[in-house]
Short mmCIF file of C-alpha atoms and ligand atoms in Angstrom, two decimals:
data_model
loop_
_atom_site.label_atom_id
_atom_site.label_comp_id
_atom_site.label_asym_id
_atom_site.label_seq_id
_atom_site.Cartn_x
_atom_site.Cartn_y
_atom_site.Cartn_z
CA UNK A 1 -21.74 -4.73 40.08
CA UNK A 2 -24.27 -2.38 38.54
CA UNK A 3 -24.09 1.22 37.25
CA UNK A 4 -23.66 3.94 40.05
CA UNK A 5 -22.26 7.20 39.30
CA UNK A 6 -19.53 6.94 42.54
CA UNK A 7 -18.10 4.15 43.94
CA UNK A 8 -19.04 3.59 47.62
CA UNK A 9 -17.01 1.43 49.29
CA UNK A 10 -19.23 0.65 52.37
CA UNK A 11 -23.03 3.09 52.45
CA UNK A 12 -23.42 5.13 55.07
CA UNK A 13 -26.38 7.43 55.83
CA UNK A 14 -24.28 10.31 54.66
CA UNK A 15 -23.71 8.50 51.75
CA UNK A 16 -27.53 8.19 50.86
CA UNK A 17 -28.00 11.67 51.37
CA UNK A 18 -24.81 12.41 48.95
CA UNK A 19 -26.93 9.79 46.53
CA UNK A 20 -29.81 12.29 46.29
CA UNK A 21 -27.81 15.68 46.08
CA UNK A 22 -25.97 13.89 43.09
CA UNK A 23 -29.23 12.34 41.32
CA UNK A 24 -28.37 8.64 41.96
CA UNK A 25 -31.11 6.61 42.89
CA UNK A 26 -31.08 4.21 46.01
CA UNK A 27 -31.31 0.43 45.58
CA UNK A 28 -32.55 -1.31 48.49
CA UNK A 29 -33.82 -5.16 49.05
CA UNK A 30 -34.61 -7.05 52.01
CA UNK A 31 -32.56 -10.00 53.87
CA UNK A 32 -33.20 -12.24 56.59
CA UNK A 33 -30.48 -14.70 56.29
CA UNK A 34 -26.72 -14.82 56.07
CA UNK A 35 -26.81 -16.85 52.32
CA UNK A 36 -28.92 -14.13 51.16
CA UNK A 37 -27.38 -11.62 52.35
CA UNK A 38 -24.16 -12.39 50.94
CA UNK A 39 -25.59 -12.80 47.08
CA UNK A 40 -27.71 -9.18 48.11
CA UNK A 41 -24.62 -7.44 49.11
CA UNK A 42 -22.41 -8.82 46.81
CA UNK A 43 -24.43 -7.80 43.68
CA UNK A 44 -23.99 -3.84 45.06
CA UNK A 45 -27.09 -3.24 46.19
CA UNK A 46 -26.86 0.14 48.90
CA UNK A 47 -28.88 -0.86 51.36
CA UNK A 48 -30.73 -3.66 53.19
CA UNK A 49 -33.62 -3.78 54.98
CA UNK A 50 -33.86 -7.01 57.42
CA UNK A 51 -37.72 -6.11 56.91
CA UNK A 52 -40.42 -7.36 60.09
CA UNK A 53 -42.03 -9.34 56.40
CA UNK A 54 -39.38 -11.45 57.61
CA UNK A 55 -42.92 -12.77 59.59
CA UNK A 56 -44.43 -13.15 56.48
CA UNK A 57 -41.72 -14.81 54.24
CA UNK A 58 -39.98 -16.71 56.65
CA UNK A 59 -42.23 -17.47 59.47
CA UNK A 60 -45.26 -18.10 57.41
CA UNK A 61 -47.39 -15.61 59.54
CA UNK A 62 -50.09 -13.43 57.60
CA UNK A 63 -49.16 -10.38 59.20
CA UNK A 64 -45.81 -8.58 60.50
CA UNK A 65 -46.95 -8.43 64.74
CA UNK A 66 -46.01 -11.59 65.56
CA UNK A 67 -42.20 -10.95 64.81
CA UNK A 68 -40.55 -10.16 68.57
CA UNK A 69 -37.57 -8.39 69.10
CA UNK A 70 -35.06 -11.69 69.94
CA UNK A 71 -36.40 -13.06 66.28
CA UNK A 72 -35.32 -10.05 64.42
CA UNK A 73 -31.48 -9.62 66.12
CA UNK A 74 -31.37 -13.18 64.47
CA UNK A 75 -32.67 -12.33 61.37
CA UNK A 76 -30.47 -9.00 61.70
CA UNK A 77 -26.97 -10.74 62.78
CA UNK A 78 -27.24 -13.43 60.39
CA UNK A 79 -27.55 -10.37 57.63
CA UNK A 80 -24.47 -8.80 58.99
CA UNK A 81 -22.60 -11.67 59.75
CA UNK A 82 -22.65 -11.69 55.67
CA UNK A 83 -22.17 -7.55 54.61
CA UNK A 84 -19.47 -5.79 53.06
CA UNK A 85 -21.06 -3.15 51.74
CA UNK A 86 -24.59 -2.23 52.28
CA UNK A 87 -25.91 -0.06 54.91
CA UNK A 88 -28.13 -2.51 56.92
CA UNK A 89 -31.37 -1.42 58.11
CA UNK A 90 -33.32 -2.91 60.89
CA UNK A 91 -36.83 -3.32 61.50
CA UNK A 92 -38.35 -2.16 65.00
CA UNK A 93 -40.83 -5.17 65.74
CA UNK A 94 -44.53 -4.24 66.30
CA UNK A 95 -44.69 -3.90 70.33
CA UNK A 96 -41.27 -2.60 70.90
CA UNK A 97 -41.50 1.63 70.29
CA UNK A 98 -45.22 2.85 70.43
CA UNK A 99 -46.24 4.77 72.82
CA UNK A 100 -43.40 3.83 74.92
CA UNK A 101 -40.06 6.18 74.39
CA UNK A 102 -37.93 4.22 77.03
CA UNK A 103 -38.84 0.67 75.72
CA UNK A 104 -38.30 2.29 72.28
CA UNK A 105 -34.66 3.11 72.94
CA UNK A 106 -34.03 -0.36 74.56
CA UNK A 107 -35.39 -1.95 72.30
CA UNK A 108 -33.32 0.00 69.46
CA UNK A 109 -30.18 -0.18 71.58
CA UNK A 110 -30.38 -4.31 71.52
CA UNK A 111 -30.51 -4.11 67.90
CA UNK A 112 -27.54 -2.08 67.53
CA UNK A 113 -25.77 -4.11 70.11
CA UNK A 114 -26.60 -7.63 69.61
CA UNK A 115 -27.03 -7.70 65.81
CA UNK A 116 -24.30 -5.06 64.13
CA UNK A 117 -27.07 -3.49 62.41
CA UNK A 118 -26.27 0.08 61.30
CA UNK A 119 -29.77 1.72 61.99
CA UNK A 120 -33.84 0.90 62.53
CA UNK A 121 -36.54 1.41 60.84
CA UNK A 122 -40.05 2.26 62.42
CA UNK A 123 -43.63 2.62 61.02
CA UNK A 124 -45.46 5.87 61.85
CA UNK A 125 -45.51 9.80 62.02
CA UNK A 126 -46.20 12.36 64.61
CA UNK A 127 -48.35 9.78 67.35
CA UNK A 128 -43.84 7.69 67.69
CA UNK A 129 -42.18 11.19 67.65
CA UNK A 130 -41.04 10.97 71.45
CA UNK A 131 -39.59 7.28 70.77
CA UNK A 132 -37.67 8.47 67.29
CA UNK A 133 -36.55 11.68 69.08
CA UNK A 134 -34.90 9.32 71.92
CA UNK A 135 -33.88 6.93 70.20
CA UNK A 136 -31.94 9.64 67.80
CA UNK A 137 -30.54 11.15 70.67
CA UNK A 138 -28.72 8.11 71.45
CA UNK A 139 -26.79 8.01 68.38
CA UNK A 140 -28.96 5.81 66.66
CA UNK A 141 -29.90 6.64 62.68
CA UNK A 142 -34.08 6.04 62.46
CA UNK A 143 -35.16 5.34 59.06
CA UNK A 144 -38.96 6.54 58.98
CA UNK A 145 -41.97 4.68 56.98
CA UNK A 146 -45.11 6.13 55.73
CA UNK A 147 -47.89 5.17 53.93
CA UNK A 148 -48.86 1.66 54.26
CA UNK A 149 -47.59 0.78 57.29
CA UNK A 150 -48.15 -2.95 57.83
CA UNK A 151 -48.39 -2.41 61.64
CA UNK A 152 -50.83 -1.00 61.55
CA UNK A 153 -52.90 -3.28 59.29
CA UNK A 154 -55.77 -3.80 61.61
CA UNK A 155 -56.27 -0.11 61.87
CA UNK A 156 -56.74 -0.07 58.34
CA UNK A 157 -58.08 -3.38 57.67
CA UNK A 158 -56.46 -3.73 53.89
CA UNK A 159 -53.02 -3.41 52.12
CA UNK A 160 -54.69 -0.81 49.56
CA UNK A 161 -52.97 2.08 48.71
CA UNK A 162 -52.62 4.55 51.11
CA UNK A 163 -53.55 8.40 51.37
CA UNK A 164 -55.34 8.84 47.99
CA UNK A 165 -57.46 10.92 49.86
CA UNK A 166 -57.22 14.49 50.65
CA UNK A 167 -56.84 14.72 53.97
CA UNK A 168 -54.58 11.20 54.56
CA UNK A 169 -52.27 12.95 51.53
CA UNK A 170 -52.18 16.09 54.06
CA UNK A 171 -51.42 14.33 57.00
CA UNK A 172 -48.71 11.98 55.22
CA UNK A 173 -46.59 15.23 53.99
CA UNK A 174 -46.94 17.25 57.42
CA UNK A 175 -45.75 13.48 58.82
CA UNK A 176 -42.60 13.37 56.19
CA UNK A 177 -41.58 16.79 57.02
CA UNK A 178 -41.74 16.31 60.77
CA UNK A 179 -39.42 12.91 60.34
CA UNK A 180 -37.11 14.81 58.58
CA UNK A 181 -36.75 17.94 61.32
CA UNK A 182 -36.45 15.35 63.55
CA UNK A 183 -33.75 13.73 62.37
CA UNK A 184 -34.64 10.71 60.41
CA UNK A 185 -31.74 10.05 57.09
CA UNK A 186 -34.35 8.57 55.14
CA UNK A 187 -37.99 7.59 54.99
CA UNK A 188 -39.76 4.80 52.91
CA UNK A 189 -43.19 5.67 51.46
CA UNK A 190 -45.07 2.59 50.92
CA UNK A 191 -48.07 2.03 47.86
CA UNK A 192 -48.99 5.66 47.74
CA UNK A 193 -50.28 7.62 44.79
CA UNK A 194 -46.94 8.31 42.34
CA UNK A 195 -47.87 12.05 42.50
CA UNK A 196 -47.74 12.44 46.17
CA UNK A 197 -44.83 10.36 46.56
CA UNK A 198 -42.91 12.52 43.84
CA UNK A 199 -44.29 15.61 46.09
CA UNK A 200 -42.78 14.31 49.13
CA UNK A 201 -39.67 13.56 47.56
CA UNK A 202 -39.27 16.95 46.00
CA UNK A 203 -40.08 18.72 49.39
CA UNK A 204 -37.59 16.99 51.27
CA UNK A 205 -33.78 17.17 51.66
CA UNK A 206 -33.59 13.83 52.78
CA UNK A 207 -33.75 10.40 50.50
CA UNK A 208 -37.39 8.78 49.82
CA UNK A 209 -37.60 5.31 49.02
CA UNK A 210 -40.45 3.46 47.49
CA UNK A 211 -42.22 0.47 47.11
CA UNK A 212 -45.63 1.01 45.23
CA UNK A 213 -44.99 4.46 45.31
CA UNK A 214 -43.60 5.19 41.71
CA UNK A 215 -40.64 6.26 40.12
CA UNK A 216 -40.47 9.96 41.14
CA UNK A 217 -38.97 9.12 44.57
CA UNK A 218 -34.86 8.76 45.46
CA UNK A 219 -35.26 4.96 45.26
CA UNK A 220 -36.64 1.75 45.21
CA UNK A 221 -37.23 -1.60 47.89
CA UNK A 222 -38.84 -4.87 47.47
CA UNK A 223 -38.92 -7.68 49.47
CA UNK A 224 -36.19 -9.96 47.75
CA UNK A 225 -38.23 -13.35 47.80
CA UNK A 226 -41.16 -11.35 45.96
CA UNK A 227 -39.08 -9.99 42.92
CA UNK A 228 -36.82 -13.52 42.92
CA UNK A 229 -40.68 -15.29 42.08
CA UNK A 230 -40.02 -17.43 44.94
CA UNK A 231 -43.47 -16.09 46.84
CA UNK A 232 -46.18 -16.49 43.58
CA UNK A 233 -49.68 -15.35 45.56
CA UNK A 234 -48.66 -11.90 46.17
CA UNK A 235 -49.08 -10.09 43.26
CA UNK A 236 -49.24 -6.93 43.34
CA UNK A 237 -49.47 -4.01 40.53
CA UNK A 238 -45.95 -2.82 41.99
CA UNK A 239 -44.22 -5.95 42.13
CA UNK A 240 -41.44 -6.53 38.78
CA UNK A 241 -40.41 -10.39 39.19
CA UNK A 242 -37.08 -10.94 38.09
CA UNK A 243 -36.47 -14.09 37.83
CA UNK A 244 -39.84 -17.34 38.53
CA UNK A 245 -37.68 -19.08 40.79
CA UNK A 246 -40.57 -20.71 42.33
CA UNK A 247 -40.84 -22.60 39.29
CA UNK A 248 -36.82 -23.32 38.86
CA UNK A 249 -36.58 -24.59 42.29
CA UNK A 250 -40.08 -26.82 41.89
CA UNK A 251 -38.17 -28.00 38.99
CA UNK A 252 -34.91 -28.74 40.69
CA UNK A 253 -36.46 -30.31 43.63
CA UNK A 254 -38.79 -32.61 40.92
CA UNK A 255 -35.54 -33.56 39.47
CA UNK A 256 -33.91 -34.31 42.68
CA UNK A 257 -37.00 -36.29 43.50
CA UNK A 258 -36.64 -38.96 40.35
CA UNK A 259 -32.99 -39.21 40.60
CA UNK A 260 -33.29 -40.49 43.71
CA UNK A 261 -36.11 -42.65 43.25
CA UNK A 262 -34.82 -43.91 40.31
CA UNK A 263 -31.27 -44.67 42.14
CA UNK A 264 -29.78 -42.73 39.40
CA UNK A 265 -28.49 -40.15 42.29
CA UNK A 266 -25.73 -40.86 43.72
CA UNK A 267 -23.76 -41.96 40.59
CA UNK A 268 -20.17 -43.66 40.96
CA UNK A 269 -18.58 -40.25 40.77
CA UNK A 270 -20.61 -38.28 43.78
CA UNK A 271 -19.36 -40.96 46.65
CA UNK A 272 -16.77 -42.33 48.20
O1 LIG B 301 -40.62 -5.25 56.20
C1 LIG B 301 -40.35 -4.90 55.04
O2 LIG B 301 -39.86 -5.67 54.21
C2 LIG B 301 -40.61 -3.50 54.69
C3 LIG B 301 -40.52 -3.15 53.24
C4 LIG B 301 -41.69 -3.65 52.51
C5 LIG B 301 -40.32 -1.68 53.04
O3 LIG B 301 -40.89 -2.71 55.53
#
């Protein structure tokens, strides 16, 4: 376990919020899978985000729309299946909340039910207010995203960072402040400018997380095959790899490779 100044012994939402008021930052990495999971939750980490890049680092796809709703309650009650601790956050698949409140809440509602989850996340500002509004009504916590929002990467048509201009800046703040009167218990701000993101942060009551967006926000996410080292073409600025387990595995696997060839696996000792 690492450093926190209070011991939580499972994270709510109130307890993120508590995490801010007393100046403790918020660690947060993704999960798709139960083996994951476990190590993730184990090591003390507050909260995890079954992340939609589940498309990308699982399924291989190059974007996040693919992912449906059935493949995420997978990915999501595996994760849980695994949790002690950590407050486990959701995804909302591309498709399944814009511009549609009631499909929103359905879709949010077979989350909850079939996967455990504790709450969902869900790309966007003021155009998904009527789907966040009913699917907070329900009893559900919403966990808002801003910035690069990798739904919307067609709109866009890169991953660079987000609202360095004027008027996207403007439009980003008046979106975090309207996610927050809403209701939202946190929002993640994704590969802004540090400044704005420390702006945000300061301006709001409830916790900002970041990825790409510096270290002037409540906390921090990354997806937890990038910082492992087991993705290697994704590099960006952002990214701190923690351990190159692409290359320990590549190893491992090389190894396993000439033992077998070479007969010298299994020895007398590994059979029956
Ligand atoms: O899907 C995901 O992993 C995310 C994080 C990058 C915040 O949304």
């Amino acid at each position: 376990m690492s450093a926190a100044s209070k011991e939580y012994k499972r994270v709510t939402v109130k307890s993120l919020t508590e995490m801010k008021s007393n100046g403790e930052k918020i660690a947060m990495l993704t999960a798709y899978d139960y083996t994951m999971a476990k190590i993730v939750d184990g090591s003390g980490v507050d909260v995890i985000l079954v992340g939609d890049s589940a498309s990308n680092v699982m399924a291989g796809h190059e974007t996040t729309l693919p992912l449906t709703l059935d493949q995420m309650i997978y990915h999501a009650s595996s994760v849980v299946r695994a949790i002690d601790r950590a407050l486990v956050v959701v995804d909302l698949p591309f498709g399944s909340y814009q511009g549609n409140s009631k499909g929103a809440l359905a879709a949010a509602i077979r989350i909850m039910k079939e996967s455990g989850g504790h709450a969902v996340k869900m790309e966007g500002g003021s155009e998904i207010k009527d789907s966040i509004k009913r699917i907070l009504s329900a009893g559900i916590p919403v966990m808002g995203h801003l910035g690069l929002t990798p739904q919307s990467i067609y709109k866009f048509g890169t991953y660079t960072v987000r609202a360095k201009e004027e008027e996207e800046a403007k439009k980003l703040i008046k979106d975090a402040k309207l996610l927050e009167k809403l209701g939202c218990f946190a929002i993640v701000l994704e590969k802004i400018p540090a400044k704005l993101a420390k702006e945000v942060a300061e301006q709001l009551a409830i916790p900002v997380i970041g990825i790409g967006a510096g270290g002037g926000v409540d906390g921090q996410v990354l997806v937890t095959h990038d910082m492992l080292g087991m993705t290697h073409e994704f590099n960006p600025r952002f990214l701190r790899r923690y351990l190159d387990l692409y290359t320990e595995m590549t190893g491992a696997f090389n190894q396993y490779i000439d033992d077998v060839k070479s007969g010298d696996f299994p020895s007398a000792k590994e059979q029956y």
